[in-house]
mmCIF file of C-alpha atoms in Angstrom:
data_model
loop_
_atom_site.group_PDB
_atom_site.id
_atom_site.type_symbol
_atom_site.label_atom_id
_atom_site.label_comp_id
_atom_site.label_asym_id
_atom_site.label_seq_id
_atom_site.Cartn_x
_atom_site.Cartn_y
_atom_site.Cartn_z
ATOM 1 C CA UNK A 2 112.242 82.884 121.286
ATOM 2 C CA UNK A 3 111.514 80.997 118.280
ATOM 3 C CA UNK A 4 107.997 80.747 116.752
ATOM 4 C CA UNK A 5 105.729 78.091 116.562
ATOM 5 C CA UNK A 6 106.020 76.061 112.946
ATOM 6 C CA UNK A 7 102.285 76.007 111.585
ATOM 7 C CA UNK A 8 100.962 74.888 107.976
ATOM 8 C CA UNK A 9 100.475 77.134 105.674
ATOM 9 C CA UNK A 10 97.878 77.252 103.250
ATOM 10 C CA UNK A 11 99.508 79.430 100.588
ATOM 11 C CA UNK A 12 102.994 80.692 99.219
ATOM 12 C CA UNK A 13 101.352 84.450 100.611
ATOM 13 C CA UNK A 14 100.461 83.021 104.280
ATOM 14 C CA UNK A 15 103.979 82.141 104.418
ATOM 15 C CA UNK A 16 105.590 85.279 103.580
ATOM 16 C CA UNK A 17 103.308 87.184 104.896
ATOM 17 C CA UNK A 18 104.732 85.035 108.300
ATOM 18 C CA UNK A 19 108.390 86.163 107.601
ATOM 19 C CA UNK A 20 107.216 89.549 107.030
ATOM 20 C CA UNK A 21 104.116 90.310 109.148
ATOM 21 C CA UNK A 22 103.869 93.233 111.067
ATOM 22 C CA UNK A 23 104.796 96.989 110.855
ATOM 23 C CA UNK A 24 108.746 97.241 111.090
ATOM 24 C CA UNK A 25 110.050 93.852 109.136
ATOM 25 C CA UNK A 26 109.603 95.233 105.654
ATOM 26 C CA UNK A 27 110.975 98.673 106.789
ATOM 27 C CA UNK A 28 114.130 96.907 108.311
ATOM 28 C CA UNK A 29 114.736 94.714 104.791
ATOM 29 C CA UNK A 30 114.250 98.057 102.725
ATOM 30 C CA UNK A 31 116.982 99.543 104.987
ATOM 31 C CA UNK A 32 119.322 96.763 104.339
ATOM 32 C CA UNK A 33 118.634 96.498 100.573
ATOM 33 C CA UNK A 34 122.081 98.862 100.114
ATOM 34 C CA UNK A 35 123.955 96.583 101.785
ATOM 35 C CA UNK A 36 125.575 96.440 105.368
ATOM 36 C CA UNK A 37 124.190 98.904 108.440
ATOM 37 C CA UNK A 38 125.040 98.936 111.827
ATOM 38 C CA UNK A 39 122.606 99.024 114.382
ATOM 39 C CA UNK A 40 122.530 102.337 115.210
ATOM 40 C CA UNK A 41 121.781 102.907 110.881
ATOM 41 C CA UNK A 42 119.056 100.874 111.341
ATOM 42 C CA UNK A 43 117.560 102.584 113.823
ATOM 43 C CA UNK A 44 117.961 106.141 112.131
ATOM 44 C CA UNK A 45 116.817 104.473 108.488
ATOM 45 C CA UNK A 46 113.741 103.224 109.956
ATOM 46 C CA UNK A 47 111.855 106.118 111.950
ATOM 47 C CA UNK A 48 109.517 105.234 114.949
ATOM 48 C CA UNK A 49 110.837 101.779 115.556
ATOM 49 C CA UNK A 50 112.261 101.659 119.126
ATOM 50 C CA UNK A 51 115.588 99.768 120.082
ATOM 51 C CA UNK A 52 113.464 96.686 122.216
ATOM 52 C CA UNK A 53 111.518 96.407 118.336
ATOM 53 C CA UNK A 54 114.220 96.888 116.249
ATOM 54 C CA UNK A 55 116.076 94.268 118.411
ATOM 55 C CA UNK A 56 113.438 91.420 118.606
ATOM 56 C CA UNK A 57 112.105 91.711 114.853
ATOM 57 C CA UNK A 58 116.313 91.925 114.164
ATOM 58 C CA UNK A 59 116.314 88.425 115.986
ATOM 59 C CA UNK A 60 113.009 87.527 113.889
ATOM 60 C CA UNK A 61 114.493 88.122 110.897
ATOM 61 C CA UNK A 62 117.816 86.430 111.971
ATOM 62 C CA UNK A 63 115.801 82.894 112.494
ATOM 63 C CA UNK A 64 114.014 83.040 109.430
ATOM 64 C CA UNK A 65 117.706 83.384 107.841
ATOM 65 C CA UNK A 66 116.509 86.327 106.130
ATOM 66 C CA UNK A 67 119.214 88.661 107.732
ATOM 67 C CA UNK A 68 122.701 87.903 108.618
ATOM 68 C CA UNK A 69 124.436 89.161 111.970
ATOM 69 C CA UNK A 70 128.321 89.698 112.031
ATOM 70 C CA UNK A 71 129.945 90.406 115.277
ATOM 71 C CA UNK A 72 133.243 91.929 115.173
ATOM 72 C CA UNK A 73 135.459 91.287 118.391
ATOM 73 C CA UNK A 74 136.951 95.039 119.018
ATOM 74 C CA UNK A 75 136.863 97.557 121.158
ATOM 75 C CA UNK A 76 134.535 99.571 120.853
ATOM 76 C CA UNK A 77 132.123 96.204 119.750
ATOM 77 C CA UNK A 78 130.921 96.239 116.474
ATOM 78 C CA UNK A 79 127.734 94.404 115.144
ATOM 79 C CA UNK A 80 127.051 94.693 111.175
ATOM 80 C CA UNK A 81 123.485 93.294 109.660
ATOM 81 C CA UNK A 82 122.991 91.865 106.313
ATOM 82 C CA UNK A 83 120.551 90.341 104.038
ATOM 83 C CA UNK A 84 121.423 86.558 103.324
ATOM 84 C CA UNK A 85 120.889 85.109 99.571
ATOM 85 C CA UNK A 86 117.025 84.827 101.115
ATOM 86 C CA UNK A 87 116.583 88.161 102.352
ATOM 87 C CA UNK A 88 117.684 89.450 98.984
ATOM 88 C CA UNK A 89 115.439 87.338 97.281
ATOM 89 C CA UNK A 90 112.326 88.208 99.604
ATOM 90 C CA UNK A 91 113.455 92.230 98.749
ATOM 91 C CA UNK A 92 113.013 91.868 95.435
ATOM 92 C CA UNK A 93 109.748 90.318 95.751
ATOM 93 C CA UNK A 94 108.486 93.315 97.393
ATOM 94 C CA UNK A 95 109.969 95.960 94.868
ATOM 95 C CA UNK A 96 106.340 95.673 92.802
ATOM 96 C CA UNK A 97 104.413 96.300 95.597
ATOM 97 C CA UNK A 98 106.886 99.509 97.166
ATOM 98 C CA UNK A 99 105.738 100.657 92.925
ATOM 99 C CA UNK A 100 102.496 100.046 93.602
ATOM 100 C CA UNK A 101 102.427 102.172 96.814
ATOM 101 C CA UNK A 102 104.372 104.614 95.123
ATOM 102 C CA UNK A 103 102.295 104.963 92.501
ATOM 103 C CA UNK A 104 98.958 104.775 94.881
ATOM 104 C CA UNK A 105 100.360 106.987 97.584
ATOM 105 C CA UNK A 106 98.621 110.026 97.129
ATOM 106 C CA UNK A 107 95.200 108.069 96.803
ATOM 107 C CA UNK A 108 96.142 106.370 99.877
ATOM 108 C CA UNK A 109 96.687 109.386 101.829
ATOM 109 C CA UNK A 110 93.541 110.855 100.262
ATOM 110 C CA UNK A 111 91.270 108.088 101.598
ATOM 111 C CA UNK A 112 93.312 107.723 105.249
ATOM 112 C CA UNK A 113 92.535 111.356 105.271
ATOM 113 C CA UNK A 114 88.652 110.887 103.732
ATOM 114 C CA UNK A 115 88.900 108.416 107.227
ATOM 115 C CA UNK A 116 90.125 110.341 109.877
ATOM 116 C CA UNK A 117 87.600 112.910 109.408
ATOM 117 C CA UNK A 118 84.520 110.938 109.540
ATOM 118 C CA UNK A 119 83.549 110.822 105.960
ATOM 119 C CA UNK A 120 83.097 108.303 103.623
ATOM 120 C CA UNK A 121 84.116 106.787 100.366
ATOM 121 C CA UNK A 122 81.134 105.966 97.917
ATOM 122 C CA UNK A 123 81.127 102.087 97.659
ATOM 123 C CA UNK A 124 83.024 102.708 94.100
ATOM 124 C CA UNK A 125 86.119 103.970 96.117
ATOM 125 C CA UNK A 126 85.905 107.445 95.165
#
C-alpha cells in the first residue's frame, strides 16, 4: 500500500505529502504525550473511524513518522509512537496549532459568515 515517490517542488509540497489530509495531524497531536494504544487514539481523535485511523496509522508508519510496537500477550497489545521524525515534524506544527489558536474565533466567525450565505467584504471583514 505504499505511495507513489514523486518530485517535489518545495520543502512545503513535501510535508504537506506526509501530512495531507484531515486525520494525520490530529493523530501526531495525539501522540505528542507519548505512547497510546489504539483504542486512545481513537477516543483522542473524534470522528476518525477505525478503517481511517488504521490506514493513515499505516501512512504514517511508512513515512517513519510513527513507530508501531507489538507486544506478544494475551490479550494482544499494540502501542504507537512518534519516531525522532515524527517528533521533529510535531514541533514544526506547534506555530501553526498558535496560529489557529489565536485565529479560531475569526475562523469560526467567517465558516459561520459561509454557511449562511453571506459574504465577507474583499478586505476579510
Amino acid at each position: 500500500m505504499r505511495r507513489q515517490q514523486r518530485p517535489y517542488s518545495c520543502g512545503i509540497d513535501a510535508a504537506i505529502d506526509v501530512i495531507g489530509g484531515k486525520w494525520k495531524v490530529l493523530i501526531l497531536w495525539a501522540l505528542h504525550t507519548g505512547e497510546q494504544r489504539f483504542g486512545d487514539l481513537k477516543r483522542l481523535v473524534p470522528g476518525i473511524s477505525e478503517k481511517m485511523l488504521i490506514q493513515q496509522l499505516r501512512e504514517l508508519e511508512a513515512d517513519a513518522i510513527v513507530h508501531r510496537e507489538v507486544y506478544h500477550q494475551v490479550p494482544p497489545k499494540v502501542e504507537y509512537s512518534l519516531t525522532e521524525l515524527g517528533v521533529s515534524l510535531n514541533r514544526s506544527l506547534e506555530p501553526l496549532g498558535a496560529w489557529g489558536a489565536e485565529h479560531m474565533d475569526h475562523i469560526v466567525a467567517v465558516r459561520e459568515i459561509e454557511a449562511n450565505g453571506e459574504s465577507l467584504d474583499p478586505s476579510g471583514r
